PDB file of C-alpha atoms in Angstrom:
ATOM      1  CA  MET A   1      84.531  73.647  85.001  1.00  0.00           C
ATOM      2  CA  ALA A   2      84.496  77.279  86.125  1.00  0.00           C
ATOM      3  CA  ILE A   3      82.438  76.325  89.174  1.00  0.00           C
ATOM      4  CA  GLU A   4      85.023  73.714  90.159  1.00  0.00           C
ATOM      5  CA  VAL A   5      87.815  76.260  89.788  1.00  0.00           C
ATOM      6  CA  GLN A   6      85.936  78.780  91.926  1.00  0.00           C
ATOM      7  CA  PHE A   7      85.337  76.057  94.528  1.00  0.00           C
ATOM      8  CA  LEU A   8      89.049  75.217  94.622  1.00  0.00           C
ATOM      9  CA  ILE A   9      89.968  78.895  94.967  1.00  0.00           C
ATOM     10  CA  ALA A  10      87.389  79.393  97.733  1.00  0.00           C
ATOM     11  CA  SER A  11      88.664  76.302  99.558  1.00  0.00           C
ATOM     12  CA  PHE A  12      92.266  77.484  99.235  1.00  0.00           C
ATOM     13  CA  LEU A  13      91.395  80.950 100.540  1.00  0.00           C
ATOM     14  CA  ALA A  14      89.417  79.454 103.431  1.00  0.00           C
ATOM     15  CA  PHE A  15      92.295  77.123 104.334  1.00  0.00           C
ATOM     16  CA  THR A  16      94.754  80.018 104.176  1.00  0.00           C
ATOM     17  CA  ALA A  17      92.480  82.199 106.335  1.00  0.00           C
ATOM     18  CA  VAL A  18      92.168  79.448 108.962  1.00  0.00           C
ATOM     19  CA  PHE A  19      95.919  78.813 108.896  1.00  0.00           C
ATOM     20  CA  LEU A  20      96.700  82.511 109.340  1.00  0.00           C
ATOM     21  CA  GLY A  21      94.052  82.771 112.054  1.00  0.00           C
ATOM     22  CA  ILE A  22      95.638  79.904 114.004  1.00  0.00           C
ATOM     23  CA  LYS A  23      99.119  81.376 113.604  1.00  0.00           C
ATOM     24  CA  LEU A  24      97.885  84.803 114.713  1.00  0.00           C
ATOM     25  CA  GLY A  25      96.039  83.257 117.656  1.00  0.00           C
ATOM     26  CA  GLN A  26      99.145  81.381 118.780  1.00  0.00           C
ATOM     27  CA  ALA A  27     101.210  84.560 118.479  1.00  0.00           C
ATOM     28  CA  LEU A  28      98.718  86.542 120.566  1.00  0.00           C
ATOM     29  CA  TYR A  29      98.271  83.902 123.269  1.00  0.00           C
ATOM     30  CA  ASP A  30     101.880  82.773 123.371  1.00  0.00           C
TER      31      ASP A  30
END
C-alpha cells in the first residue's frame, strides 16, 4: 500500500516536473 502511494507521488512529481519544464522551455524559446 505504502509503495503504491509512493509510486503515485513520484509519478505526480515527475509529471509536474515535465510539465513545468515544457512550459519553461516554451517561455525561453518563444
